[in-house]
Amino acid sequence: MLSEWEAVQKRISCRSFEERFIEAEKLQKLKEYLKDTLTPREMTVIRLRYGLGGRKELPQREVAKKLKISRSYVSRIEKKALQTLRIFLDDKQGEMQ
């Protein structure tokens, strides 16, 4: 028979597993949306700038150097991709209300 403390710990660990599962599911949906919506170049800039996929975050200058484009072009690509992402998040927020 479980003690009261063990029962509480079991509920907490189950809840955190569920929360982690839901979070992973949301991240997967976001990745799919980004993949379907952003251009390959936009996706690359976002990955490099924000360290997605376990990468180190890079400043715009380093992203520009890596992609052999200007820093200002990286900035424009990043801005457009973030606007697209904001639209997606705003739509999702509206669906939840």
mmCIF file of C-alpha atoms in Angstrom, residues 55-97:
data_model
loop_
_atom_site.group_PDB
_atom_site.id
_atom_site.type_symbol
_atom_site.label_atom_id
_atom_site.label_comp_id
_atom_site.label_asym_id
_atom_site.label_seq_id
_atom_site.Cartn_x
_atom_site.Cartn_y
_atom_site.Cartn_z
ATOM 1 C CA ARG A 55 22.681 25.016 -31.658
ATOM 2 C CA LYS A 56 24.405 28.055 -30.190
ATOM 3 C CA GLU A 57 22.661 31.401 -30.784
ATOM 4 C CA LEU A 58 24.553 33.521 -33.296
ATOM 5 C CA PRO A 59 24.579 37.285 -33.797
ATOM 6 C CA GLN A 60 23.390 38.621 -37.151
ATOM 7 C CA ARG A 61 26.949 39.285 -38.296
ATOM 8 C CA GLU A 62 27.952 35.646 -37.816
ATOM 9 C CA VAL A 63 24.783 34.403 -39.520
ATOM 10 C CA ALA A 64 25.519 36.734 -42.438
ATOM 11 C CA LYS A 65 29.080 35.471 -42.697
ATOM 12 C CA LYS A 66 27.959 31.837 -42.558
ATOM 13 C CA LEU A 67 25.297 32.357 -45.257
ATOM 14 C CA LYS A 68 27.459 34.732 -47.319
ATOM 15 C CA ILE A 69 24.871 37.516 -47.284
ATOM 16 C CA SER A 70 24.831 40.989 -45.727
ATOM 17 C CA ARG A 71 23.927 41.583 -42.100
ATOM 18 C CA SER A 72 21.096 43.878 -43.161
ATOM 19 C CA TYR A 73 19.679 41.102 -45.357
ATOM 20 C CA VAL A 74 19.796 38.722 -42.363
ATOM 21 C CA SER A 75 17.905 41.362 -40.402
ATOM 22 C CA ARG A 76 15.194 41.635 -43.070
ATOM 23 C CA ILE A 77 14.832 37.850 -43.340
ATOM 24 C CA GLU A 78 14.620 37.527 -39.565
ATOM 25 C CA LYS A 79 12.042 40.316 -39.299
ATOM 26 C CA LYS A 80 9.800 38.749 -41.965
ATOM 27 C CA ALA A 81 10.033 35.290 -40.384
ATOM 28 C CA LEU A 82 9.175 36.663 -36.940
ATOM 29 C CA GLN A 83 6.163 38.508 -38.367
ATOM 30 C CA THR A 84 4.956 35.240 -39.863
ATOM 31 C CA LEU A 85 5.426 33.531 -36.521
ATOM 32 C CA ARG A 86 3.516 36.290 -34.694
ATOM 33 C CA ILE A 87 0.572 35.870 -37.071
ATOM 34 C CA PHE A 88 0.542 32.142 -36.330
ATOM 35 C CA LEU A 89 0.675 32.720 -32.570
ATOM 36 C CA ASP A 90 -2.044 35.394 -32.711
ATOM 37 C CA ASP A 91 -4.285 33.004 -34.659
ATOM 38 C CA LYS A 92 -3.682 30.243 -32.121
ATOM 39 C CA GLN A 93 -4.432 32.635 -29.258
ATOM 40 C CA GLY A 94 -7.719 33.568 -30.940
ATOM 41 C CA GLU A 95 -8.665 29.899 -31.335
ATOM 42 C CA MET A 96 -8.119 29.302 -27.631
ATOM 43 C CA GLN A 97 -10.511 32.105 -26.580
#
